[in-house]
Amino acid sequence: MLYSMFAATAENYGQQTAVISPTETLSFQQIQQRVLTLAAALYSNDLHTGDRVVLLLPNGPDFIAATFAIAYCGGVVVPLNTAYKSEELCNYLADAQPRIVICDDASGESARAVIDQLTLSCTVLNTSQPSEICSAPAAEVEPSASALYQYSTGSTGKPKRVMRSFSDLVNEATNFKISAQTTAEDRILAVAPFFHAHGFGNCVLASAASGATLVTLPNFKSRKKVMTTLREQRITIFPGVPFMFSILADAPSLDKEPLSDLRLAFSAGAALDENTFQKFLAKYDVPIRQLYGSTETGAMSLNTGSTTGDKWRSVGKALANVHITIRDESGALLPANVAGEIVIHSNAMTRGYANLAEATRESFRDNLFYTGDLGFLDADGYLTITGRKKFFINAAGNKVDPGEIEQLIAAHPNVDEVVVVGVKSEYGLEVIKAAVVAKGPITEQDIRDCCIGKVADFKVPRIIEFREEIPKSPLGKVLRKYLVE
């Protein structure tokens, strides 16, 4: 089913460029050949339907080919971050229990060492190993069978393994294609990591569904390289994250010219700040849209409408075949402009987490996904995210929104970043802690003075921690769990 979607695109757009990487340019027909070659290697290494295959590959043609080769064989794709150290990789491989690990020369040695340590019955397959074109037919799989395992970022706890089916992925790709109106004429800058839901869904799947060309970069380490790629490759779609757009917005004035081919730049993974939005718009004449998605559902909404006034803050309307409601703590529907928990029904959402029955029951009820995010829908159906349900701090029986405190502290001219969390005290209560990255001289009392007299005393941080940086995921999402330890 997933492979069939890619194969249909390869047949329709065979000679068109499928992917441009720093080292090679391949047509859809050439990618298809690589898919069949990898499929032969997978079959020869005893891969069966339902077996798991870990990908330790950077953004590029090999990742794309491996994804659809695994689908051809009916296996489960398990993409992991190539930056993981041995201990992290050990934890993920122990959970995934793969039959095969596909890697490149850079990641092969560490993968073999971890596999030996875990005594896994697992084959390491290097993408450079030659193989014949696969002669066996594509595996027949049920649409509901698992096709992808991805791990949630675990911003508030241990990462959860999310199981996505073949039909989930095809539906996600189709929903995005309809809503973003992607076509074979588009050229997508693929710098968001493919191991993450954002890069996988809005780059890999988006191209496979539409025939759009992917222009891949292995990372976002060079602003100059990204700007050159945007212009020289005439990029039309740029899925990014806030820190990427912030760096581009702060680029030297010599880069101040419109990106005339860029019709859709959208940010996901964390909230976009107004300063970045306004500076990027002024410099490049392109509004940054916001997309709302999750590992459990893929993309859920995208702001393709107005960005005037405060509309830029919105993550837009629900994608095709996605239904968004706002509910109170009892599960009752809330009216327009009233904040509550964001609840999703989608033909692309997972049905639960692997081996986590309690977490599944908490988040998935009555064929709905309770996201744990807070927000509201306006009268036009535009969704605005206001916070995270689990981030609320219970300070002496009072519910405190950390965002309120963060906003006050962030206004200080010598504060670069701030995150507010609740920390358990010796009496079992929560006290408010502010983790601060300073950009100039500042004291703990200065931080408290930002709040004193402006909010109730119980909201004033009791603990102030100055840090060199705030812990974040690869896509820039704050990992609060490391701030409460």
Tab-separated table of C-alpha atoms in Angstrom:
chain	number	residue	atom	x	y	z
A	1	MET	CA	0.000	0.000	0.000
A	2	LEU	CA	2.740	2.470	0.965
A	3	TYR	CA	5.065	1.066	-1.670
A	4	SER	CA	2.238	1.139	-4.224
A	5	MET	CA	1.818	4.876	-3.630
A	6	PHE	CA	5.502	5.457	-4.333
A	7	ALA	CA	5.520	3.076	-7.313
A	8	ALA	CA	2.587	4.909	-8.913
A	9	THR	CA	4.436	8.209	-8.565
A	10	ALA	CA	7.612	6.657	-9.984
A	11	GLU	CA	5.634	5.384	-12.964
A	12	ASN	CA	3.930	8.733	-13.591
A	13	TYR	CA	7.050	10.871	-13.122
A	14	GLY	CA	9.825	8.392	-13.921
A	15	GLN	CA	12.250	10.773	-15.643
A	16	GLN	CA	11.549	13.702	-13.336
A	17	THR	CA	14.082	14.486	-10.623
A	18	ALA	CA	13.053	12.855	-7.359
A	19	VAL	CA	15.897	13.921	-5.102
A	20	ILE	CA	18.864	16.265	-5.233
A	21	SER	CA	21.479	15.711	-2.532
A	22	PRO	CA	24.913	17.321	-2.122
A	23	THR	CA	26.460	14.257	-3.821
A	24	GLU	CA	23.944	12.974	-6.388
A	25	THR	CA	20.783	13.721	-8.331
A	26	LEU	CA	18.340	10.883	-8.997
A	27	SER	CA	15.129	10.565	-10.975
A	28	PHE	CA	12.099	8.731	-9.631
A	29	GLN	CA	13.000	5.846	-11.936
A	30	GLN	CA	16.507	5.690	-10.468
A	31	ILE	CA	15.165	5.802	-6.918
A	32	GLN	CA	12.794	2.990	-7.865
A	33	GLN	CA	15.775	0.917	-9.032
A	34	ARG	CA	17.518	1.578	-5.728
A	35	VAL	CA	14.357	0.557	-3.859
A	36	LEU	CA	14.273	-2.787	-5.673
A	37	THR	CA	17.982	-3.349	-5.094
A	38	LEU	CA	17.600	-2.744	-1.363
A	39	ALA	CA	14.494	-4.930	-1.268
A	40	ALA	CA	16.526	-7.801	-2.721
A	41	ALA	CA	19.156	-7.292	-0.018
A	42	LEU	CA	16.481	-7.260	2.685
A	43	TYR	CA	14.892	-10.460	1.423
A	44	SER	CA	18.287	-12.156	1.162
A	45	ASN	CA	18.899	-11.245	4.809
A	46	ASP	CA	15.746	-13.072	5.871
A	47	LEU	CA	13.394	-10.129	6.353
A	48	HIS	CA	9.783	-11.199	6.792
A	49	THR	CA	6.511	-9.296	6.896
A	50	GLY	CA	6.252	-7.430	10.194
A	51	ASP	CA	9.982	-7.522	10.934
A	52	ARG	CA	11.520	-4.248	12.088
A	53	VAL	CA	14.291	-2.463	10.247
A	54	VAL	CA	16.159	0.367	11.952
A	55	LEU	CA	17.412	3.187	9.737
A	56	LEU	CA	20.569	4.992	10.852
A	57	LEU	CA	20.874	7.210	7.804
A	58	PRO	CA	21.107	10.953	7.177
A	59	ASN	CA	18.665	12.844	4.978
A	60	GLY	CA	19.238	11.727	1.411
A	61	PRO	CA	18.429	9.233	-1.343
A	62	ASP	CA	19.408	6.161	0.690
A	63	PHE	CA	16.927	6.987	3.457
A	64	ILE	CA	14.147	7.444	0.898
A	65	ALA	CA	14.996	4.244	-0.977
A	66	ALA	CA	15.310	2.247	2.248
A	67	THR	CA	11.908	3.431	3.468
A	68	PHE	CA	10.089	2.155	0.403
A	69	ALA	CA	12.227	-0.978	0.115
A	70	ILE	CA	11.172	-1.945	3.635
A	71	ALA	CA	7.558	-1.227	2.690
A	72	TYR	CA	8.019	-3.406	-0.425
A	73	CYS	CA	8.984	-6.296	1.855
A	74	GLY	CA	6.183	-5.613	4.350
A	75	GLY	CA	8.606	-4.634	7.100
A	76	VAL	CA	8.392	-1.893	9.720
A	77	VAL	CA	10.557	1.216	9.295
A	78	VAL	CA	12.211	2.378	12.543
A	79	PRO	CA	14.139	5.601	11.820
A	80	LEU	CA	16.564	6.747	14.518
A	81	ASN	CA	18.694	9.827	15.029
A	82	THR	CA	22.219	9.244	13.713
A	83	ALA	CA	23.522	11.562	16.450
A	84	TYR	CA	22.572	9.117	19.227
A	85	LYS	CA	25.437	8.005	21.418
A	86	SER	CA	25.992	4.364	22.356
A	87	GLU	CA	23.829	4.395	25.499
A	88	GLU	CA	20.924	6.078	23.707
A	89	LEU	CA	21.214	3.765	20.725
A	90	CYS	CA	21.336	0.799	23.079
A	91	ASN	CA	18.020	1.799	24.671
A	92	TYR	CA	16.240	2.263	21.348
A	93	LEU	CA	17.555	-0.925	19.752
A	94	ALA	CA	16.654	-2.912	22.865
A	95	ASP	CA	13.097	-1.632	22.556
A	96	ALA	CA	12.784	-1.950	18.775
A	97	GLN	CA	14.332	-5.440	18.515
A	98	PRO	CA	15.140	-5.048	14.810
A	99	ARG	CA	15.857	-7.855	12.384
A	100	ILE	CA	18.093	-5.559	10.317
A	101	VAL	CA	19.847	-2.228	10.824
A	102	ILE	CA	20.510	-0.223	7.660
A	103	CYS	CA	23.359	2.242	8.040
A	104	ASP	CA	26.066	4.065	6.149
A	105	ASP	CA	29.806	4.037	6.750
A	106	ALA	CA	29.528	6.744	9.413
A	107	SER	CA	27.032	4.907	11.637
A	108	GLY	CA	27.936	1.272	10.946
A	109	GLU	CA	30.658	0.839	13.559
A	110	SER	CA	28.596	2.180	16.469
A	111	ALA	CA	25.586	0.119	15.376
A	112	ARG	CA	27.616	-3.100	15.346
A	113	ALA	CA	29.093	-2.359	18.765
A	114	VAL	CA	25.656	-1.838	20.316
A	115	ILE	CA	24.225	-4.946	18.644
A	116	ASP	CA	27.095	-7.016	20.033
A	117	GLN	CA	26.528	-5.522	23.480
A	118	LEU	CA	22.826	-6.402	23.388
A	119	THR	CA	23.444	-9.800	21.773
A	120	LEU	CA	20.704	-9.055	19.257
A	121	SER	CA	20.044	-11.482	16.432
A	122	CYS	CA	20.346	-8.694	13.925
A	123	THR	CA	22.081	-8.007	10.611
A	124	VAL	CA	23.820	-4.726	9.824
A	125	LEU	CA	23.302	-3.800	6.180
A	126	ASN	CA	25.379	-1.035	4.636
A	127	THR	CA	23.743	0.912	1.819
A	128	SER	CA	26.963	0.688	-0.188
A	129	GLN	CA	26.795	-3.123	-0.354
A	130	PRO	CA	25.928	-4.233	-3.912
A	131	SER	CA	22.868	-6.347	-4.632
A	132	GLU	CA	20.783	-7.544	-7.541
A	133	ILE	CA	17.414	-6.090	-8.506
A	134	CYS	CA	14.647	-7.774	-6.529
A	135	SER	CA	12.743	-10.419	-8.490
A	136	ALA	CA	10.336	-11.383	-5.700
A	137	PRO	CA	6.942	-9.641	-5.690
A	138	ALA	CA	6.048	-6.967	-3.175
A	139	ALA	CA	4.663	-8.387	0.061
A	140	GLU	CA	0.920	-8.387	0.548
A	141	VAL	CA	0.093	-6.577	3.776
A	142	GLU	CA	-3.050	-5.581	5.601
A	143	PRO	CA	-3.660	-1.811	5.543
A	144	SER	CA	-3.830	-1.894	9.353
A	145	ALA	CA	-0.452	-3.635	9.735
A	146	SER	CA	2.396	-1.644	11.265
A	147	ALA	CA	4.572	0.182	8.735
A	148	LEU	CA	6.440	2.680	10.919
A	149	TYR	CA	7.650	2.921	14.490
A	150	GLN	CA	8.636	6.389	15.632
A	151	TYR	CA	9.474	7.574	19.105
A	152	SER	CA	7.779	10.588	20.616
A	153	THR	CA	10.196	13.290	21.730
A	154	GLY	CA	9.363	12.663	25.365
A	155	SER	CA	9.316	16.353	26.378
A	156	THR	CA	7.621	15.451	29.661
A	157	GLY	CA	8.661	11.828	30.144
A	158	LYS	CA	10.133	8.678	28.598
A	159	PRO	CA	9.766	8.510	24.800
A	160	LYS	CA	6.894	6.309	23.652
A	161	ARG	CA	7.027	4.027	20.631
A	162	VAL	CA	4.265	5.104	18.275
A	163	MET	CA	2.943	2.522	15.834
A	164	ARG	CA	1.715	3.831	12.466
A	165	SER	CA	0.049	1.552	9.923
A	166	PHE	CA	0.393	1.426	6.140
A	167	SER	CA	-2.991	3.101	5.749
A	168	ASP	CA	-2.053	5.777	8.325
A	169	LEU	CA	0.947	6.831	6.260
A	170	VAL	CA	-0.822	6.795	2.904
A	171	ASN	CA	-3.689	8.802	4.388
A	172	GLU	CA	-1.299	11.300	5.981
A	173	ALA	CA	0.469	11.827	2.657
A	174	THR	CA	-2.841	12.244	0.835
A	175	ASN	CA	-4.265	14.656	3.421
A	176	PHE	CA	-1.191	16.878	3.233
A	177	LYS	CA	-1.137	16.780	-0.573
A	178	ILE	CA	-4.757	17.959	-0.714
A	179	SER	CA	-4.373	20.709	1.885
A	180	ALA	CA	-0.945	22.045	0.870
A	181	GLN	CA	-1.772	21.535	-2.820
A	182	THR	CA	1.580	19.916	-3.519
A	183	THR	CA	2.298	18.895	-7.111
A	184	ALA	CA	5.122	17.511	-9.218
A	185	GLU	CA	6.088	21.124	-9.939
A	186	ASP	CA	7.097	21.711	-6.308
A	187	ARG	CA	10.632	21.588	-4.983
A	188	ILE	CA	10.832	20.851	-1.256
A	189	LEU	CA	13.860	21.816	0.834
A	190	ALA	CA	14.358	18.723	2.975
A	191	VAL	CA	16.550	19.807	5.880
A	192	ALA	CA	14.134	18.791	8.676
A	193	PRO	CA	15.478	15.396	9.845
A	194	PHE	CA	13.796	12.416	8.198
A	195	PHE	CA	13.877	10.365	11.412
A	196	HIS	CA	11.407	12.854	12.906
A	197	ALA	CA	7.678	12.919	12.096
A	198	HIS	CA	7.998	16.425	10.596
A	199	GLY	CA	10.679	15.518	8.070
A	200	PHE	CA	9.317	12.043	7.387
A	201	GLY	CA	5.749	13.157	6.754
A	202	ASN	CA	6.191	16.580	5.210
A	203	CYS	CA	9.204	15.702	3.070
A	204	VAL	CA	9.531	11.955	2.370
A	205	LEU	CA	5.808	11.137	2.214
A	206	ALA	CA	4.892	14.481	0.643
A	207	SER	CA	7.220	13.832	-2.288
A	208	ALA	CA	6.117	10.227	-2.710
A	209	ALA	CA	2.468	11.273	-2.908
A	210	SER	CA	2.868	14.226	-5.265
A	211	GLY	CA	5.987	13.745	-7.358
A	212	ALA	CA	7.601	16.839	-5.862
A	213	THR	CA	11.400	17.028	-5.961
A	214	LEU	CA	13.220	16.761	-2.634
A	215	VAL	CA	16.351	18.877	-2.276
A	216	THR	CA	18.086	17.341	0.725
A	217	LEU	CA	20.651	18.758	3.105
A	218	PRO	CA	22.152	16.581	5.863
A	219	ASN	CA	21.685	19.276	8.513
A	220	PHE	CA	21.181	22.991	9.171
A	221	LYS	CA	24.724	23.857	10.185
A	222	SER	CA	25.378	26.408	7.433
A	223	ARG	CA	23.015	29.351	7.020
A	224	LYS	CA	24.843	30.313	3.825
A	225	LYS	CA	24.342	26.823	2.358
A	226	VAL	CA	20.628	26.902	3.148
A	227	MET	CA	20.175	30.357	1.610
A	228	THR	CA	22.111	29.345	-1.491
A	229	THR	CA	20.000	26.211	-1.832
A	230	LEU	CA	16.737	28.116	-1.415
A	231	ARG	CA	17.676	30.471	-4.238
A	232	GLU	CA	19.657	28.324	-6.670
A	233	GLN	CA	17.324	25.337	-6.438
A	234	ARG	CA	14.253	27.587	-6.667
A	235	ILE	CA	12.662	25.975	-3.617
A	236	THR	CA	8.870	26.308	-3.469
A	237	ILE	CA	8.168	24.580	-0.128
A	238	PHE	CA	10.288	24.824	3.020
A	239	PRO	CA	9.229	22.750	6.056
A	240	GLY	CA	11.323	24.056	8.934
A	241	VAL	CA	11.378	24.624	12.671
A	242	PRO	CA	11.572	27.891	14.633
A	243	PHE	CA	15.327	27.964	15.184
A	244	MET	CA	15.942	27.568	11.429
A	245	PHE	CA	13.713	30.501	10.558
A	246	SER	CA	15.206	32.548	13.396
A	247	ILE	CA	18.728	32.066	12.019
A	248	LEU	CA	17.607	32.991	8.506
A	249	ALA	CA	15.704	36.017	9.798
A	250	ASP	CA	18.902	37.261	11.463
A	251	ALA	CA	21.007	36.783	8.328
A	252	PRO	CA	23.205	39.708	7.180
A	253	SER	CA	21.511	42.446	5.212
A	254	LEU	CA	23.148	41.288	1.974
A	255	ASP	CA	20.673	38.393	1.993
A	256	LYS	CA	17.772	40.822	2.080
A	257	GLU	CA	15.981	40.023	-1.137
A	258	PRO	CA	12.672	38.239	-1.725
A	259	LEU	CA	12.569	34.468	-2.083
A	260	SER	CA	10.291	34.753	-5.084
A	261	ASP	CA	9.886	31.013	-5.736
A	262	LEU	CA	9.070	30.119	-2.123
A	263	ARG	CA	5.285	29.786	-1.990
A	264	LEU	CA	5.015	27.916	1.320
A	265	ALA	CA	7.367	28.169	4.294
A	266	PHE	CA	5.996	26.538	7.416
A	267	SER	CA	7.277	25.942	10.909
A	268	ALA	CA	6.486	23.033	13.242
A	269	GLY	CA	7.759	21.349	16.391
A	270	ALA	CA	7.526	24.388	18.674
A	271	ALA	CA	5.860	27.793	18.784
A	272	LEU	CA	7.128	30.468	16.410
A	273	ASP	CA	7.860	33.829	18.040
A	274	GLU	CA	6.584	37.111	16.627
A	275	ASN	CA	10.033	38.640	16.232
A	276	THR	CA	11.125	35.824	13.906
A	277	PHE	CA	7.894	36.002	11.920
A	278	GLN	CA	8.103	39.758	11.376
A	279	LYS	CA	11.831	39.839	10.549
A	280	PHE	CA	11.568	36.954	8.075
A	281	LEU	CA	8.579	38.583	6.382
A	282	ALA	CA	10.341	41.942	6.122
A	283	LYS	CA	13.542	40.416	4.766
A	284	TYR	CA	12.230	37.837	2.300
A	285	ASP	CA	8.614	38.882	1.671
A	286	VAL	CA	7.419	35.408	2.717
A	287	PRO	CA	5.118	34.804	5.713
A	288	ILE	CA	6.100	31.807	7.835
A	289	ARG	CA	3.056	29.586	8.245
A	290	GLN	CA	2.631	27.281	11.216
A	291	LEU	CA	1.844	23.572	11.018
A	292	TYR	CA	0.523	21.495	13.904
A	293	GLY	CA	1.411	17.841	14.002
A	294	SER	CA	2.462	15.002	16.250
A	295	THR	CA	4.217	11.666	16.071
A	296	GLU	CA	0.850	10.026	16.767
A	297	THR	CA	-1.017	11.678	13.893
A	298	GLY	CA	1.394	13.278	11.473
A	299	ALA	CA	0.316	16.715	10.266
A	300	MET	CA	-3.056	17.836	11.647
A	301	SER	CA	-3.438	21.463	10.589
A	302	LEU	CA	-1.675	24.061	8.464
A	303	ASN	CA	-2.208	27.789	8.211
A	304	THR	CA	-2.537	28.447	4.486
A	305	GLY	CA	-4.876	31.403	5.022
A	306	SER	CA	-4.384	34.925	6.298
A	307	THR	CA	-1.392	35.840	8.471
A	308	THR	CA	-2.486	39.428	9.077
A	309	GLY	CA	-3.043	40.724	12.594
A	310	ASP	CA	-2.727	37.874	15.080
A	311	LYS	CA	-3.617	35.196	12.512
A	312	TRP	CA	0.084	34.400	12.061
A	313	ARG	CA	-0.017	32.783	15.521
A	314	SER	CA	-2.577	30.243	14.333
A	315	VAL	CA	-1.631	26.763	13.160
A	316	GLY	CA	-4.508	27.044	10.720
A	317	LYS	CA	-7.420	24.852	9.819
A	318	ALA	CA	-7.586	21.067	10.008
A	319	LEU	CA	-6.121	19.229	7.038
A	320	ALA	CA	-8.365	17.209	4.759
A	321	ASN	CA	-9.866	14.216	6.621
A	322	VAL	CA	-8.787	15.602	10.010
A	323	HIS	CA	-11.375	16.775	12.535
A	324	ILE	CA	-10.322	19.027	15.434
A	325	THR	CA	-12.418	19.743	18.514
A	326	ILE	CA	-11.754	21.544	21.793
A	327	ARG	CA	-12.942	19.804	24.962
A	328	ASP	CA	-13.031	20.441	28.690
A	329	GLU	CA	-11.774	18.038	31.350
A	330	SER	CA	-15.015	16.046	31.223
A	331	GLY	CA	-14.691	15.589	27.466
A	332	ALA	CA	-17.527	18.004	26.644
A	333	LEU	CA	-17.199	20.135	23.518
A	334	LEU	CA	-16.286	23.792	24.016
A	335	PRO	CA	-17.489	26.687	21.834
A	336	ALA	CA	-15.389	28.944	19.615
A	337	ASN	CA	-12.712	31.072	21.302
A	338	VAL	CA	-12.814	29.046	24.538
A	339	ALA	CA	-9.568	27.238	25.358
A	340	GLY	CA	-9.464	23.577	26.270
A	341	GLU	CA	-7.713	20.362	25.270
A	342	ILE	CA	-7.166	19.816	21.554
A	343	VAL	CA	-8.757	16.522	20.493
A	344	ILE	CA	-8.224	14.911	17.091
A	345	HIS	CA	-10.010	12.435	14.883
A	346	SER	CA	-8.062	11.518	11.761
A	347	ASN	CA	-7.766	8.696	9.267
A	348	ALA	CA	-3.988	8.953	9.704
A	349	MET	CA	-3.641	8.656	13.481
A	350	THR	CA	-2.173	5.728	15.354
A	351	ARG	CA	-4.308	3.620	17.646
A	352	GLY	CA	-1.859	3.574	20.525
A	353	TYR	CA	1.605	3.084	21.970
A	354	ALA	CA	3.604	-0.132	21.992
A	355	ASN	CA	3.550	-1.908	25.367
A	356	LEU	CA	2.059	1.124	27.139
A	357	ALA	CA	-1.554	0.224	27.842
A	358	GLU	CA	-2.140	2.933	30.450
A	359	ALA	CA	-0.716	5.708	28.258
A	360	THR	CA	-2.810	4.432	25.353
A	361	ARG	CA	-5.994	4.469	27.446
A	362	GLU	CA	-5.213	7.996	28.634
A	363	SER	CA	-4.630	9.466	25.171
A	364	PHE	CA	-6.899	7.384	22.916
A	365	ARG	CA	-10.583	7.222	23.776
A	366	ASP	CA	-13.644	6.654	21.582
A	367	ASN	CA	-11.529	6.751	18.414
A	368	LEU	CA	-10.208	10.180	19.399
A	369	PHE	CA	-6.679	11.309	20.223
A	370	TYR	CA	-6.422	13.573	23.268
A	371	THR	CA	-3.263	15.509	22.458
A	372	GLY	CA	-2.564	17.023	25.866
A	373	ASP	CA	-2.146	20.367	24.102
A	374	LEU	CA	-4.325	23.341	24.987
A	375	GLY	CA	-5.830	25.731	22.476
A	376	PHE	CA	-8.947	27.210	20.941
A	377	LEU	CA	-10.717	27.370	17.590
A	378	ASP	CA	-11.941	30.740	16.388
A	379	ALA	CA	-15.232	31.265	14.575
A	380	ASP	CA	-13.536	30.547	11.234
A	381	GLY	CA	-12.079	27.231	12.400
A	382	TYR	CA	-8.499	28.462	12.857
A	383	LEU	CA	-6.661	26.699	15.678
A	384	THR	CA	-4.382	28.550	18.086
A	385	ILE	CA	-2.260	26.613	20.583
A	386	THR	CA	-1.989	28.178	24.023
A	387	GLY	CA	-0.024	25.659	26.060
A	388	ARG	CA	0.447	22.115	27.231
A	389	LYS	CA	-1.934	20.476	29.687
A	390	LYS	CA	0.761	18.612	31.600
A	391	PHE	CA	2.938	21.706	31.880
A	392	PHE	CA	0.552	23.300	34.372
A	393	ILE	CA	2.131	23.530	37.813
A	394	ASN	CA	0.217	22.699	40.976
A	395	ALA	CA	1.621	25.282	43.397
A	396	ALA	CA	0.035	24.839	46.826
A	397	GLY	CA	-3.214	23.736	45.212
A	398	ASN	CA	-3.191	26.529	42.634
A	399	LYS	CA	-2.890	25.767	38.908
A	400	VAL	CA	-0.137	27.915	37.396
A	401	ASP	CA	0.413	28.346	33.662
A	402	PRO	CA	4.212	28.426	33.179
A	403	GLY	CA	3.758	30.435	29.994
A	404	GLU	CA	2.458	33.383	32.008
A	405	ILE	CA	5.613	33.462	34.140
A	406	GLU	CA	7.909	32.847	31.165
A	407	GLN	CA	6.451	35.854	29.368
A	408	LEU	CA	7.189	38.156	32.314
A	409	ILE	CA	10.771	36.966	32.755
A	410	ALA	CA	11.506	36.947	29.013
A	411	ALA	CA	10.749	40.676	28.912
A	412	HIS	CA	13.947	41.395	30.887
A	413	PRO	CA	16.589	42.733	28.462
A	414	ASN	CA	19.287	40.419	29.837
A	415	VAL	CA	17.254	37.206	29.486
A	416	ASP	CA	17.906	35.216	26.325
A	417	GLU	CA	15.706	32.189	27.110
A	418	VAL	CA	13.566	31.055	30.018
A	419	VAL	CA	11.590	27.918	30.802
A	420	VAL	CA	9.426	27.555	33.903
A	421	VAL	CA	8.694	24.126	35.399
A	422	GLY	CA	7.297	22.614	38.564
A	423	VAL	CA	9.716	20.733	40.822
A	424	LYS	CA	8.639	18.367	43.588
A	425	SER	CA	9.606	19.600	47.040
A	426	GLU	CA	10.507	17.450	50.036
A	427	TYR	CA	6.883	17.660	51.165
A	428	GLY	CA	5.532	16.310	47.883
A	429	LEU	CA	4.306	19.696	46.691
A	430	GLU	CA	5.445	21.506	43.545
A	431	VAL	CA	7.524	24.647	43.672
A	432	ILE	CA	8.107	26.896	40.692
A	433	LYS	CA	11.525	26.835	39.081
A	434	ALA	CA	12.785	29.166	36.350
A	435	ALA	CA	15.638	27.932	34.152
A	436	VAL	CA	17.274	30.983	32.594
A	437	VAL	CA	19.845	31.543	29.863
A	438	ALA	CA	21.228	35.045	30.389
A	439	LYS	CA	22.682	37.369	27.779
A	440	GLY	CA	23.944	39.955	30.239
A	441	PRO	CA	24.419	40.582	33.970
A	442	ILE	CA	21.405	39.436	35.980
A	443	THR	CA	20.726	38.081	39.472
A	444	GLU	CA	18.204	35.695	40.968
A	445	GLN	CA	16.438	38.639	42.570
A	446	ASP	CA	16.234	40.377	39.198
A	447	ILE	CA	14.352	37.345	37.906
A	448	ARG	CA	11.925	37.373	40.832
A	449	ASP	CA	11.438	41.126	40.459
A	450	CYS	CA	10.094	40.478	36.951
A	451	CYS	CA	7.140	38.747	38.625
A	452	ILE	CA	6.684	40.377	42.037
A	453	GLY	CA	3.715	42.701	42.067
A	454	LYS	CA	2.523	41.482	38.668
A	455	VAL	CA	1.280	38.029	39.652
A	456	ALA	CA	0.201	36.342	42.861
A	457	ASP	CA	3.005	35.471	45.262
A	458	PHE	CA	2.548	31.720	44.738
A	459	LYS	CA	3.461	32.236	41.055
A	460	VAL	CA	6.841	33.835	41.782
A	461	PRO	CA	9.669	31.324	41.112
A	462	ARG	CA	11.245	29.934	44.267
A	463	ILE	CA	14.133	28.294	42.426
A	464	ILE	CA	16.249	30.130	39.843
A	465	GLU	CA	18.737	28.144	37.777
A	466	PHE	CA	21.117	29.864	35.373
A	467	ARG	CA	22.145	27.586	32.503
A	468	GLU	CA	24.365	27.764	29.433
A	469	GLU	CA	21.510	26.405	27.320
A	470	ILE	CA	18.008	24.951	27.527
A	471	PRO	CA	17.823	21.214	26.695
A	472	LYS	CA	15.958	20.696	23.431
A	473	SER	CA	15.075	17.983	20.943
A	474	PRO	CA	16.642	17.998	17.450
A	475	LEU	CA	13.672	20.054	16.247
A	476	GLY	CA	13.997	22.635	18.987
A	477	LYS	CA	11.276	21.406	21.339
A	478	VAL	CA	12.117	22.118	24.983
A	479	LEU	CA	12.777	18.902	26.935
A	480	ARG	CA	11.303	19.905	30.269
A	481	LYS	CA	11.935	16.518	31.841
A	482	TYR	CA	15.650	17.417	32.130
A	483	LEU	CA	14.822	20.616	33.999
A	484	VAL	CA	12.936	18.902	36.814
A	485	GLU	CA	15.590	16.305	37.645
